[in-house]
PDB file of C-alpha atoms in Angstrom:
ATOM      1  CA  MET X 375       4.965  21.003   9.198  1.00 73.00           C
ATOM      2  CA  ASN X 376       6.757  23.596   7.154  1.00 74.00           C
ATOM      3  CA  ASN X 377       8.313  23.110   3.707  1.00 73.00           C
ATOM      4  CA  ASN X 378      11.773  22.170   4.984  1.00 78.00           C
ATOM      5  CA  GLN X 379      10.383  19.592   7.419  1.00 83.00           C
ATOM      6  CA  ILE X 380       8.264  18.029   4.689  1.00 79.00           C
ATOM      7  CA  TYR X 381      11.196  17.944   2.242  1.00 77.00           C
ATOM      8  CA  ARG X 382      13.369  16.229   4.886  1.00 80.00           C
ATOM      9  CA  ALA X 383      10.613  13.739   5.745  1.00 81.00           C
ATOM     10  CA  LEU X 384      10.023  13.029   2.059  1.00 78.00           C
ATOM     11  CA  ARG X 385      13.738  12.499   1.343  1.00 79.00           C
ATOM     12  CA  ARG X 386      14.056  10.251   4.402  1.00 80.00           C
ATOM     13  CA  GLU X 387      10.976   8.199   3.458  1.00 76.00           C
ATOM     14  CA  ILE X 388      12.156   7.689  -0.120  1.00 78.00           C
ATOM     15  CA  ALA X 389      15.743   6.919   0.927  1.00 81.00           C
ATOM     16  CA  LEU X 390      14.599   4.259   3.382  1.00 76.00           C
ATOM     17  CA  SER X 391      12.135   2.710   0.957  1.00 72.00           C
ATOM     18  CA  HIS X 392      13.256  -0.516  -0.656  1.00 76.00           C
ATOM     19  CA  GLU X 393       9.843  -1.159  -2.125  1.00 85.00           C
ATOM     20  CA  ILE X 394       7.165   1.424  -2.851  1.00 89.00           C
ATOM     21  CA  ILE X 395       3.932  -0.161  -4.030  1.00 93.00           C
ATOM     22  CA  ARG X 396       0.930   1.707  -5.452  1.00 94.00           C
ATOM     23  CA  GLY X 397      -2.317  -0.046  -4.694  1.00 96.00           C
ATOM     24  CA  SER X 398      -4.358  -1.373  -1.797  1.00 96.00           C
ATOM     25  CA  ALA X 399      -3.830  -4.456   0.312  1.00 96.00           C
ATOM     26  CA  VAL X 400      -7.080  -6.428   0.463  1.00 96.00           C
ATOM     27  CA  PHE X 401      -7.745  -9.485   2.616  1.00 96.00           C
ATOM     28  CA  LEU X 402     -10.334 -11.861   1.183  1.00 94.00           C
ATOM     29  CA  ASP X 403     -12.019 -14.780   2.947  1.00 93.00           C
ATOM     30  CA  ARG X 404     -12.651 -17.584   0.469  1.00 90.00           C
ATOM     31  CA  LEU X 405     -14.066 -21.075   0.134  1.00 90.00           C
ATOM     32  CA  CYS X 406     -11.763 -23.615  -1.507  1.00 87.00           C
ATOM     33  CA  GLY X 407     -14.498 -25.963  -2.719  1.00 83.00           C
ATOM     34  CA  LYS X 408     -13.322 -29.155  -0.987  1.00 90.00           C
ATOM     35  CA  THR X 409     -16.285 -30.879   0.646  1.00 88.00           C
ATOM     36  CA  ASN X 410     -14.483 -31.866   3.886  1.00 89.00           C
ATOM     37  CA  CYS X 411     -12.546 -28.617   4.373  1.00 91.00           C
ATOM     38  CA  ARG X 412     -12.911 -26.381   7.433  1.00 89.00           C
ATOM     39  CA  CYS X 413     -14.047 -23.536   5.174  1.00 89.00           C
ATOM     40  CA  VAL X 414     -17.318 -25.358   4.453  1.00 87.00           C
ATOM     41  CA  LYS X 415     -18.096 -25.159   8.182  1.00 86.00           C
ATOM     42  CA  GLY X 416     -17.485 -21.415   8.292  1.00 85.00           C
ATOM     43  CA  LYS X 417     -13.725 -20.978   8.906  1.00 90.00           C
ATOM     44  CA  LYS X 418     -12.839 -19.554   5.502  1.00 92.00           C
ATOM     45  CA  HIS X 419      -9.333 -19.314   4.066  1.00 92.00           C
ATOM     46  CA  ARG X 420      -7.899 -15.794   4.348  1.00 93.00           C
ATOM     47  CA  SER X 421      -5.640 -14.527   1.550  1.00 94.00           C
ATOM     48  CA  LEU X 422      -3.985 -11.192   0.831  1.00 97.00           C
ATOM     49  CA  TYR X 423      -4.332  -9.558  -2.588  1.00 97.00           C
ATOM     50  CA  LEU X 424      -2.898  -6.392  -4.102  1.00 97.00           C
ATOM     51  CA  SER X 425      -5.644  -4.364  -5.748  1.00 97.00           C
ATOM     52  CA  ARG X 426      -4.579  -1.720  -8.249  1.00 95.00           C
ATOM     53  CA  SER X 427      -5.828   0.072 -11.299  1.00 94.00           C
ATOM     54  CA  GLN X 428      -3.998  -0.457 -14.588  1.00 88.00           C
ATOM     55  CA  LYS X 429      -5.158   1.208 -17.785  1.00 91.00           C
ATOM     56  CA  GLY X 430      -8.565   1.896 -16.273  1.00 93.00           C
ATOM     57  CA  LYS X 431      -9.123  -1.665 -15.040  1.00 96.00           C
ATOM     58  CA  THR X 432      -8.825  -2.961 -11.505  1.00 96.00           C
ATOM     59  CA  THR X 433      -6.601  -5.996 -11.083  1.00 96.00           C
ATOM     60  CA  MET X 434      -6.212  -8.233  -8.050  1.00 95.00           C
ATOM     61  CA  THR X 435      -2.920 -10.081  -7.576  1.00 95.00           C
ATOM     62  CA  TYR X 436      -2.533 -12.862  -5.018  1.00 95.00           C
ATOM     63  CA  VAL X 437       0.270 -12.313  -2.488  1.00 96.00           C
ATOM     64  CA  PRO X 438       1.934 -15.439  -1.020  1.00 96.00           C
ATOM     65  CA  LYS X 439       2.104 -15.616   2.792  1.00 94.00           C
ATOM     66  CA  GLU X 440       5.879 -15.099   2.848  1.00 96.00           C
ATOM     67  CA  ARG X 441       5.525 -11.776   0.933  1.00 95.00           C
ATOM     68  CA  GLU X 442       2.556 -10.342   2.863  1.00 95.00           C
ATOM     69  CA  GLN X 443       4.566  -8.134   5.228  1.00 95.00           C
ATOM     70  CA  LYS X 444       6.707  -6.723   2.392  1.00 94.00           C
ATOM     71  CA  LEU X 445       3.551  -5.815   0.474  1.00 95.00           C
ATOM     72  CA  LEU X 446       1.927  -4.176   3.507  1.00 95.00           C
ATOM     73  CA  ASP X 447       5.132  -2.199   4.165  1.00 93.00           C
ATOM     74  CA  GLY X 448       5.425  -1.112   0.514  1.00 93.00           C
ATOM     75  CA  VAL X 449       1.796   0.030   0.306  1.00 95.00           C
ATOM     76  CA  GLY X 450       2.215   1.942   3.590  1.00 93.00           C
ATOM     77  CA  ARG X 451       5.350   3.681   2.256  1.00 90.00           C
ATOM     78  CA  TYR X 452       3.545   4.710  -0.912  1.00 92.00           C
ATOM     79  CA  ARG X 453       0.715   6.218   1.149  1.00 92.00           C
ATOM     80  CA  ARG X 454       3.140   8.109   3.420  1.00 88.00           C
ATOM     81  CA  ILE X 455       5.046   9.506   0.424  1.00 87.00           C
ATOM     82  CA  GLN X 456       1.781  10.471  -1.280  1.00 89.00           C
ATOM     83  CA  ASN X 457       0.621  12.238   1.894  1.00 88.00           C
ATOM     84  CA  LEU X 458       3.902  14.174   2.178  1.00 82.00           C
ATOM     85  CA  LEU X 459       3.670  15.233  -1.480  1.00 84.00           C
ATOM     86  CA  ASN X 460       0.087  16.433  -0.956  1.00 85.00           C
ATOM     87  CA  GLN X 461       1.160  18.486   2.077  1.00 82.00           C
ATOM     88  CA  LEU X 462       4.084  19.964   0.155  1.00 79.00           C
ATOM     89  CA  SER X 463       1.863  20.857  -2.783  1.00 81.00           C
ATOM     90  CA  GLY X 464      -0.662  22.550  -0.489  1.00 80.00           C
ATOM     91  CA  ILE X 465       2.029  24.662   1.170  1.00 76.00           C
ATOM     92  CA  SER X 466       3.566  25.577  -2.205  1.00 75.00           C
ATOM     93  CA  LEU X 467       0.179  26.643  -3.583  1.00 78.00           C
ATOM     94  CA  LYS X 468      -0.524  28.846  -0.559  1.00 76.00           C
ATOM     95  CA  LYS X 469       2.845  30.596  -0.894  1.00 72.00           C
ATOM     96  CA  ARG X 470       2.776  31.178  -4.636  1.00 70.00           C
ATOM     97  CA  TYR X 471      -0.861  31.770  -5.601  1.00 65.00           C
TER      98      TYR X 471
END
């Protein structure tokens, strides 16, 4: 990609982005602690969490089922935008220095 293509892709990605979320989506398998639950027999409960660093500390935030896809989309957008910015920076450095 050249500079103009990256700029266009970056503008398009940002313009289409309703939510841009910095962090990582992490699925965790957990036990609930109920003695008769299916998780005791090995079928653990799967939950999605947003992992991110704030002020040097990693935080994990639970994501309700109905918001999972929005979170995954937002994290993906952030990564695509970050990748485009890295490409643009690399091209700019090669041209100027």
